Coordinates of C-alpha atoms and ligand atoms in Angstrom, one line a residue:
M1 CA 77.9 -63.7 47.2
A2 CA 81.1 -62.1 48.0
N3 CA 82.9 -62.3 44.7
T4 CA 82.1 -60.0 41.9
S5 CA 82.2 -62.8 39.4
D6 CA 79.2 -64.5 41.2
L7 CA 77.0 -61.4 40.9
P8 CA 74.3 -60.8 38.3
A9 CA 75.7 -58.0 36.1
V10 CA 72.7 -55.8 36.9
V11 CA 73.7 -55.3 40.5
I12 CA 77.4 -54.5 40.0
P13 CA 77.1 -50.7 39.7
F14 CA 74.5 -50.6 42.5
Y15 CA 77.1 -52.1 44.9
N16 CA 80.0 -50.3 43.4
R17 CA 81.7 -53.6 42.5
D18 CA 83.0 -51.9 39.4
K19 CA 85.2 -49.7 41.6
V20 CA 88.7 -51.0 42.2
I21 CA 90.6 -49.7 45.2
P22 CA 94.3 -49.0 44.2
P23 CA 97.1 -50.2 46.5
E24 CA 98.4 -48.1 49.4
P25 CA 99.6 -45.5 49.9
Q26 CA 96.8 -43.5 48.3
E27 CA 95.0 -40.2 48.8
K28 CA 91.8 -40.5 50.9
Q29 CA 88.9 -38.3 51.7
T30 CA 86.8 -38.3 54.9
F31 CA 83.0 -37.6 54.8
H32 CA 81.0 -37.0 58.0
A33 CA 77.5 -38.4 58.5
R34 CA 75.0 -37.1 61.0
C35 CA 71.4 -37.8 61.6
H36 CA 69.2 -34.8 62.3
C37 CA 69.6 -34.9 66.1
G38 CA 73.2 -36.0 66.3
N39 CA 72.6 -39.2 68.1
V40 CA 74.0 -41.1 65.2
E41 CA 77.3 -39.8 63.8
F42 CA 80.1 -41.5 61.8
D43 CA 82.9 -40.9 59.4
L44 CA 83.8 -42.7 56.2
T45 CA 87.3 -42.6 54.8
I46 CA 87.3 -43.4 51.1
P47 CA 90.2 -43.5 48.5
T48 CA 89.9 -40.5 46.2
A49 CA 90.6 -42.7 43.2
I50 CA 87.2 -44.4 43.4
L51 CA 85.2 -41.3 43.9
P52 CA 82.5 -40.5 43.2
L53 CA 80.8 -43.7 44.1
N54 CA 77.5 -44.7 42.4
A55 CA 74.5 -43.9 44.5
Y56 CA 71.2 -45.8 43.9
I57 CA 67.6 -44.9 44.2
C58 CA 65.4 -47.8 45.4
S59 CA 61.6 -47.5 44.9
C60 CA 60.5 -50.9 46.3
S61 CA 57.5 -50.8 48.6
S62 CA 59.7 -51.6 51.6
C63 CA 61.9 -48.5 51.0
R64 CA 58.8 -46.3 50.5
Y65 CA 56.7 -47.6 53.4
T66 CA 59.6 -47.6 55.9
R67 CA 60.4 -44.0 55.0
G68 CA 57.3 -42.2 53.9
A69 CA 59.3 -41.0 50.9
L70 CA 58.9 -42.1 47.3
C71 CA 62.2 -44.1 47.5
S72 CA 65.5 -44.5 49.4
L73 CA 68.8 -43.1 48.3
H74 CA 71.8 -45.1 49.2
V75 CA 75.5 -45.5 48.6
A76 CA 77.0 -49.0 48.9
L77 CA 80.5 -48.9 50.4
P78 CA 83.3 -51.1 49.0
Q79 CA 83.7 -54.2 51.2
T80 CA 86.8 -52.9 53.0
I81 CA 85.1 -49.6 54.1
S82 CA 82.8 -49.4 57.1
P83 CA 81.4 -46.5 59.3
E84 CA 83.8 -45.2 62.0
W85 CA 81.3 -44.3 64.8
T86 CA 82.5 -40.9 66.1
N87 CA 80.4 -39.9 69.0
G88 CA 81.3 -42.6 71.5
R89 CA 78.1 -44.7 71.1
I90 CA 76.2 -46.9 68.6
N91 CA 72.6 -46.2 69.4
V92 CA 70.4 -47.3 66.5
S93 CA 67.0 -48.9 66.1
V94 CA 66.7 -51.9 63.7
H95 CA 63.6 -52.8 61.7
K96 CA 63.6 -56.1 59.8
S97 CA 60.9 -56.9 57.3
P98 CA 59.2 -60.2 58.1
G99 CA 60.4 -62.9 55.7
S100 CA 63.3 -60.9 54.4
G101 CA 65.9 -63.4 55.4
A102 CA 69.2 -62.6 57.1
G103 CA 69.9 -58.9 57.1
G104 CA 70.0 -57.5 53.7
H105 CA 67.5 -55.1 52.0
G106 CA 64.7 -56.0 54.5
Q107 CA 66.8 -54.8 57.5
R108 CA 67.2 -51.2 58.2
L109 CA 68.8 -49.0 60.8
F110 CA 67.4 -45.7 62.0
C111 CA 67.9 -43.2 64.8
P112 CA 65.6 -43.9 67.7
T113 CA 65.4 -40.1 68.5
C114 CA 64.8 -38.4 65.2
G115 CA 63.8 -41.4 63.1
V116 CA 66.4 -40.7 60.4
R117 CA 67.5 -43.6 58.2
V118 CA 71.1 -44.6 58.7
G119 CA 71.4 -47.5 56.2
L120 CA 72.1 -51.2 56.6
F121 CA 74.7 -53.9 56.6
E122 CA 74.1 -56.2 53.6
P123 CA 75.5 -59.6 54.8
R124 CA 75.1 -61.4 51.4
M125 CA 77.3 -58.7 49.8
A126 CA 79.4 -58.1 52.9
Q127 CA 78.9 -54.4 52.4
W128 CA 77.6 -51.4 54.3
V129 CA 75.0 -49.4 52.5
V130 CA 74.4 -45.8 53.9
S131 CA 71.8 -43.1 53.3
T132 CA 73.3 -40.2 51.2
S133 CA 71.0 -37.7 53.0
L134 CA 73.2 -38.1 56.2
F135 CA 76.0 -36.2 54.5
R136 CA 75.1 -32.5 54.5
D137 CA 78.6 -31.2 54.2
T138 CA 77.8 -29.0 51.2
T139 CA 80.8 -30.4 49.3
A140 CA 80.0 -34.0 50.0
G141 CA 77.4 -34.7 47.4
P142 CA 79.3 -33.9 44.2
L143 CA 82.6 -35.5 45.5
F144 CA 81.3 -38.5 47.3
W145 CA 78.5 -39.9 45.1
S146 CA 76.7 -39.5 41.8
V147 CA 73.2 -40.9 41.4
T148 CA 73.5 -43.4 38.6
C149 CA 71.2 -46.4 39.4
F150 CA 67.5 -46.9 40.0
G151 CA 66.1 -50.1 41.5
F152 CA 62.6 -51.6 41.6
Y153 CA 61.3 -49.2 39.1
K154 CA 58.1 -51.2 38.5
S155 CA 57.1 -51.3 42.1
P156 CA 55.4 -47.9 42.3
R157 CA 53.1 -48.9 39.4
D158 CA 53.0 -45.3 38.1
G159 CA 56.8 -44.8 37.5
G160 CA 57.2 -43.2 40.9
L161 CA 60.2 -41.0 41.1
L162 CA 61.6 -42.4 37.8
S163 CA 58.8 -40.5 35.9
W164 CA 60.6 -37.3 37.2
L165 CA 64.0 -38.4 36.1
P166 CA 63.4 -39.1 32.4
D167 CA 66.9 -38.1 31.4
G168 CA 68.7 -39.5 34.4
V169 CA 70.8 -37.4 36.7
G170 CA 73.6 -35.0 35.5
G171 CA 72.8 -35.8 31.9
K172 CA 73.7 -39.5 32.5
P173 CA 70.9 -42.1 31.9
L174 CA 70.1 -44.2 35.0
H175 CA 71.2 -47.8 35.1
L176 CA 67.9 -49.6 35.8
G177 CA 67.6 -52.8 37.9
T178 CA 64.9 -54.9 39.3
V179 CA 64.3 -58.4 40.5
P180 CA 61.1 -60.4 40.1
Y181 CA 59.9 -60.0 43.7
D182 CA 58.7 -57.2 45.8
F183 CA 56.9 -56.9 49.1
P184 CA 53.2 -57.1 48.1
P185 CA 51.4 -53.7 48.1
D186 CA 48.2 -53.1 50.0
E187 CA 46.3 -51.0 47.6
A188 CA 42.5 -51.0 48.0
L189 CA 40.5 -47.9 48.8
S190 CA 38.0 -48.4 51.6
I191 CA 34.4 -47.6 50.7
R192 CA 32.2 -46.5 53.6
P193 CA 28.5 -47.5 53.8
D194 CA 27.6 -44.0 52.5
G195 CA 29.6 -44.6 49.4
T196 CA 32.5 -42.3 50.2
E197 CA 36.0 -43.3 49.3
W198 CA 38.8 -43.2 51.8
L199 CA 42.5 -43.6 51.2
C200 CA 44.6 -45.7 53.5
V201 CA 47.9 -44.2 54.9
A202 CA 50.1 -46.8 56.6
C203 CA 53.7 -47.3 57.6
F204 CA 55.4 -50.6 56.7
C205 CA 54.8 -52.3 60.0
G206 CA 51.2 -51.1 60.3
G207 CA 51.8 -49.5 63.7
V208 CA 50.6 -46.2 62.2
A209 CA 47.5 -46.4 60.0
F210 CA 44.7 -44.0 59.3
E211 CA 42.5 -42.9 56.4
I212 CA 42.1 -39.7 54.3
P213 CA 38.8 -38.6 52.7
R214 CA 38.4 -36.5 49.6
P215 CA 38.2 -32.8 50.3
A216 CA 34.6 -32.3 51.4
E217 CA 32.6 -29.0 51.1
A218 CA 33.2 -28.1 54.8
V219 CA 36.9 -28.2 54.1
R220 CA 36.7 -26.3 50.8
G221 CA 34.5 -23.7 52.4
D222 CA 36.8 -23.0 55.3
P223 CA 39.3 -20.2 54.5
H224 CA 42.2 -21.9 56.2
M225 CA 41.6 -25.6 55.3
A226 CA 40.8 -24.6 51.7
R227 CA 44.4 -23.7 51.3
C228 CA 45.4 -27.4 51.1
V229 CA 42.8 -28.2 48.4
A230 CA 43.3 -28.1 44.7
P231 CA 40.1 -27.6 42.6
P232 CA 39.4 -29.9 39.6
L233 CA 41.9 -29.0 36.8
E234 CA 40.6 -27.2 33.7
K235 CA 42.2 -29.9 31.7
D236 CA 40.3 -32.6 33.5
N237 CA 37.0 -30.8 33.0
D238 CA 37.6 -30.0 29.3
E239 CA 38.5 -33.4 28.2
D240 CA 37.1 -36.8 29.1
K241 CA 39.6 -37.8 31.8
G242 CA 37.5 -40.7 33.1
E243 CA 38.4 -41.3 36.7
G244 CA 40.2 -37.9 37.3
K245 CA 37.3 -35.8 35.9
G246 CA 36.0 -33.1 38.2
K247 CA 37.7 -34.4 41.3
W248 CA 38.8 -32.1 44.2
K249 CA 42.2 -33.2 45.4
W250 CA 44.8 -32.4 48.1
K251 CA 47.9 -30.4 47.3
A252 CA 51.2 -32.3 47.2
Y253 CA 54.8 -31.1 46.8
M254 CA 58.4 -32.2 47.0
D255 CA 60.6 -30.5 49.6
F256 CA 64.4 -30.6 49.1
G257 CA 65.0 -28.1 52.0
G258 CA 67.5 -29.0 54.7
D259 CA 65.1 -30.4 57.3
S260 CA 63.0 -32.4 54.9
W261 CA 66.3 -33.6 53.2
A262 CA 67.7 -34.7 56.5
L263 CA 64.5 -36.4 57.7
S264 CA 63.8 -38.2 54.5
G265 CA 66.6 -40.7 53.9
A266 CA 65.9 -40.0 50.3
Q267 CA 67.3 -36.5 49.6
G268 CA 63.8 -34.9 49.8
M269 CA 60.3 -35.6 51.2
P270 CA 57.1 -35.8 49.3
W271 CA 54.3 -34.1 51.4
V272 CA 50.6 -33.9 51.0
Q273 CA 48.7 -31.3 53.0
V274 CA 45.6 -32.5 54.9
P275 CA 43.7 -31.0 57.8
R276 CA 44.2 -33.0 61.0
A277 CA 40.5 -32.9 61.7
V278 CA 39.5 -34.9 58.7
L279 CA 41.7 -37.9 59.4
S280 CA 40.1 -41.1 60.6
P281 CA 40.4 -42.4 63.2
A282 CA 41.0 -39.0 64.9
V283 CA 44.7 -38.1 65.2
P284 CA 45.4 -36.3 68.5
T285 CA 46.9 -32.8 68.7
T286 CA 50.0 -34.4 70.2
L287 CA 50.3 -36.5 67.0
E288 CA 51.1 -39.4 69.2
F289 CA 49.0 -42.5 68.5
G290 CA 49.7 -46.1 67.6
T291 CA 53.5 -46.3 67.2
V292 CA 54.1 -42.6 66.4
K293 CA 56.9 -40.9 68.3
T294 CA 57.5 -37.2 67.9
Y295 CA 60.7 -35.2 67.5
K296 CA 61.2 -31.5 67.6
V297 CA 63.0 -30.6 64.4
S298 CA 63.3 -26.9 65.3
S299 CA 61.6 -24.2 67.3
T300 CA 58.8 -24.2 64.8
L301 CA 58.7 -27.8 63.4
T302 CA 57.6 -31.1 64.9
T303 CA 57.8 -34.4 63.1
G304 CA 56.2 -37.8 63.9
F305 CA 57.7 -41.1 62.8
C306 CA 56.9 -44.8 63.5
E307 CA 59.2 -45.9 66.4
Y308 CA 58.9 -49.5 65.2
C309 CA 59.7 -49.4 61.5
G310 CA 61.1 -45.8 61.3
A311 CA 58.7 -44.4 58.7
R312 CA 58.3 -40.6 58.6
V313 CA 54.6 -39.8 59.0
F314 CA 54.0 -36.1 59.8
L315 CA 55.6 -32.7 59.8
R316 CA 53.8 -29.9 61.5
D317 CA 54.5 -26.1 61.7
E318 CA 53.8 -25.4 65.3
E319 CA 53.1 -21.7 64.7
E320 CA 50.4 -22.6 62.2
G321 CA 49.3 -25.5 64.4
K322 CA 48.8 -23.3 67.5
K323 CA 46.9 -20.6 65.6
E324 CA 44.5 -23.1 64.1
A325 CA 44.3 -25.8 66.7
D326 CA 41.6 -24.1 68.8
K327 CA 39.4 -23.9 65.7
G328 CA 40.3 -27.5 64.7
T329 CA 41.5 -26.4 61.3
E330 CA 45.2 -27.0 61.5
V331 CA 46.9 -28.5 58.4
L332 CA 49.5 -31.3 58.6
N333 CA 52.1 -32.4 56.2
V334 CA 51.5 -36.1 55.7
A335 CA 54.3 -38.3 54.3
L336 CA 53.0 -39.0 50.8
G337 CA 55.1 -42.2 50.4
L338 CA 52.7 -43.9 52.9
L339 CA 49.6 -43.3 50.8
R340 CA 48.3 -46.7 49.6
A341 CA 46.7 -45.4 46.4
P342 CA 45.7 -48.2 44.0
E343 CA 46.7 -46.1 41.0
G344 CA 50.3 -45.9 42.1
A345 CA 52.8 -44.3 44.5
K346 CA 52.3 -40.7 43.3
A347 CA 48.5 -41.0 44.2
E348 CA 47.5 -39.0 41.2
D349 CA 43.8 -39.7 41.7
W350 CA 44.0 -38.1 45.2
V351 CA 46.6 -35.3 44.9
V352 CA 47.7 -32.5 42.6
W353 CA 51.5 -32.1 42.5
R354 CA 53.0 -28.6 42.6
A355 CA 55.3 -29.7 39.7
G356 CA 56.5 -26.2 38.8
R357 CA 57.9 -25.2 42.1
P358 CA 59.3 -27.8 44.5
E359 CA 60.2 -26.4 48.0
G360 CA 63.8 -25.9 49.1
V361 CA 65.4 -26.3 45.7
E362 CA 68.2 -23.8 46.4
E363 CA 69.0 -25.4 49.7
G364 CA 68.9 -29.0 48.3
K365 CA 71.2 -28.0 45.4
R366 CA 73.9 -27.3 48.0
F367 CA 73.8 -31.0 49.0
D368 CA 73.4 -32.6 45.6
G369 CA 73.0 -30.1 42.7
E370 CA 72.9 -32.7 40.0
F371 CA 70.0 -34.6 41.6
V372 CA 67.9 -31.6 42.6
D373 CA 68.4 -29.9 39.2
A374 CA 67.3 -33.2 37.4
M375 CA 64.3 -33.6 39.7
A376 CA 63.1 -30.0 39.4
E377 CA 63.4 -30.1 35.6
G378 CA 61.8 -33.5 35.4
M379 CA 58.9 -32.5 37.6
R380 CA 58.3 -29.4 35.5
R381 CA 58.2 -31.3 32.3
W382 CA 56.0 -34.0 33.8
G383 CA 53.6 -31.3 35.1
L384 CA 53.4 -29.8 31.6
D385 CA 52.5 -33.2 30.2
R386 CA 50.1 -34.1 33.0
Y387 CA 48.3 -30.9 33.8
G388 CA 49.0 -28.7 30.7
E389 CA 51.1 -26.4 33.0
A390 CA 53.8 -26.8 35.6
L391 CA 51.6 -25.8 38.6
E392 CA 52.9 -23.3 41.2
F393 CA 50.1 -22.9 43.7
D394 CA 50.6 -21.8 47.3
I395 CA 50.7 -24.2 50.2
V396 CA 50.0 -23.7 53.9
Ligands
ZN10 ZN1 68.9 -38.7 65.3
ZN11 ZN1 64.2 -50.8 48.4
ZN12 ZN1 55.8 -48.6 61.3

């Protein structure tokens, strides 16, 4: 599938096949990519005439469950352009989805130290596809790419991230694309013998899997743990909301700040706050169990990711963790994209979204102002529609 004339029209902007590189000599611009820890670094040199390239959001289950985010955010490079590895080594982990064929969308590269997504080489298209969140030179976003495409929009079942981008990005509507297949979602709640409902959280490969209960009275009554619980919404109690009526839920938020941006592979992480002590089976204080590997993000933050498929799983504030660990009340940020909620990727029957105040908006706007502005405004409007107000509650 190397020639543009062979391609289905829907994928042409996704792969930037509508961009024609002019003959040499030509003006070029170099962009520097770096994972969070610096193990993976490369440059891309791109003719200025074809900038900005189209970036695409993919919300297929593979992109969500191998990241812990609600999507991936990629730029496909023209066929003649590939990464120039700049730190003297190529040290990446590869995860390949079973049954995904040779390379392609089911094959992903990530940093073995910090877990950050690098991208993939797509052999059918003979193109490199790279994560936009690797480029945190504050001028890169607006020059290098513009988010114009959205793939697999049906896969999240509740609209996923697309429900927060109703007008597209930068005032331009998104070019939607999907194909009739997806990796099958695993979407049943587990019901314990006592009738309680538990929600499965699992990375793509299944090496990390645990369950979250609904916020019990013991959690709601503890002054610290109660901070990650959202009471039933007025709106849900006033009207007949069926399933959602009267339910206590966990607090969820989007974080566009530098660390979450860099760790996500998706220009921002969706987190849900849950006390470590309620998770089942028990998650150790080290966070290391199953295939979880930890990485120290900063002097105060530790993250856990699946060392086999690369999915982000946890982010913990160590100061908060130390204070509360003795009491067993510490609160973890759990990657919301791993929640296997039957109602959809946003897990609305289990979480309440802080739609009125995403974290890290000002910082995220330095990397890609168009995208973060569109997301913040889209979430605010969605919150008004869903909750009757754009909620701004505090988190831990
Ligand atoms: Zn790294
Ligand atoms: Zn995908
Ligand atoms: Zn995994």
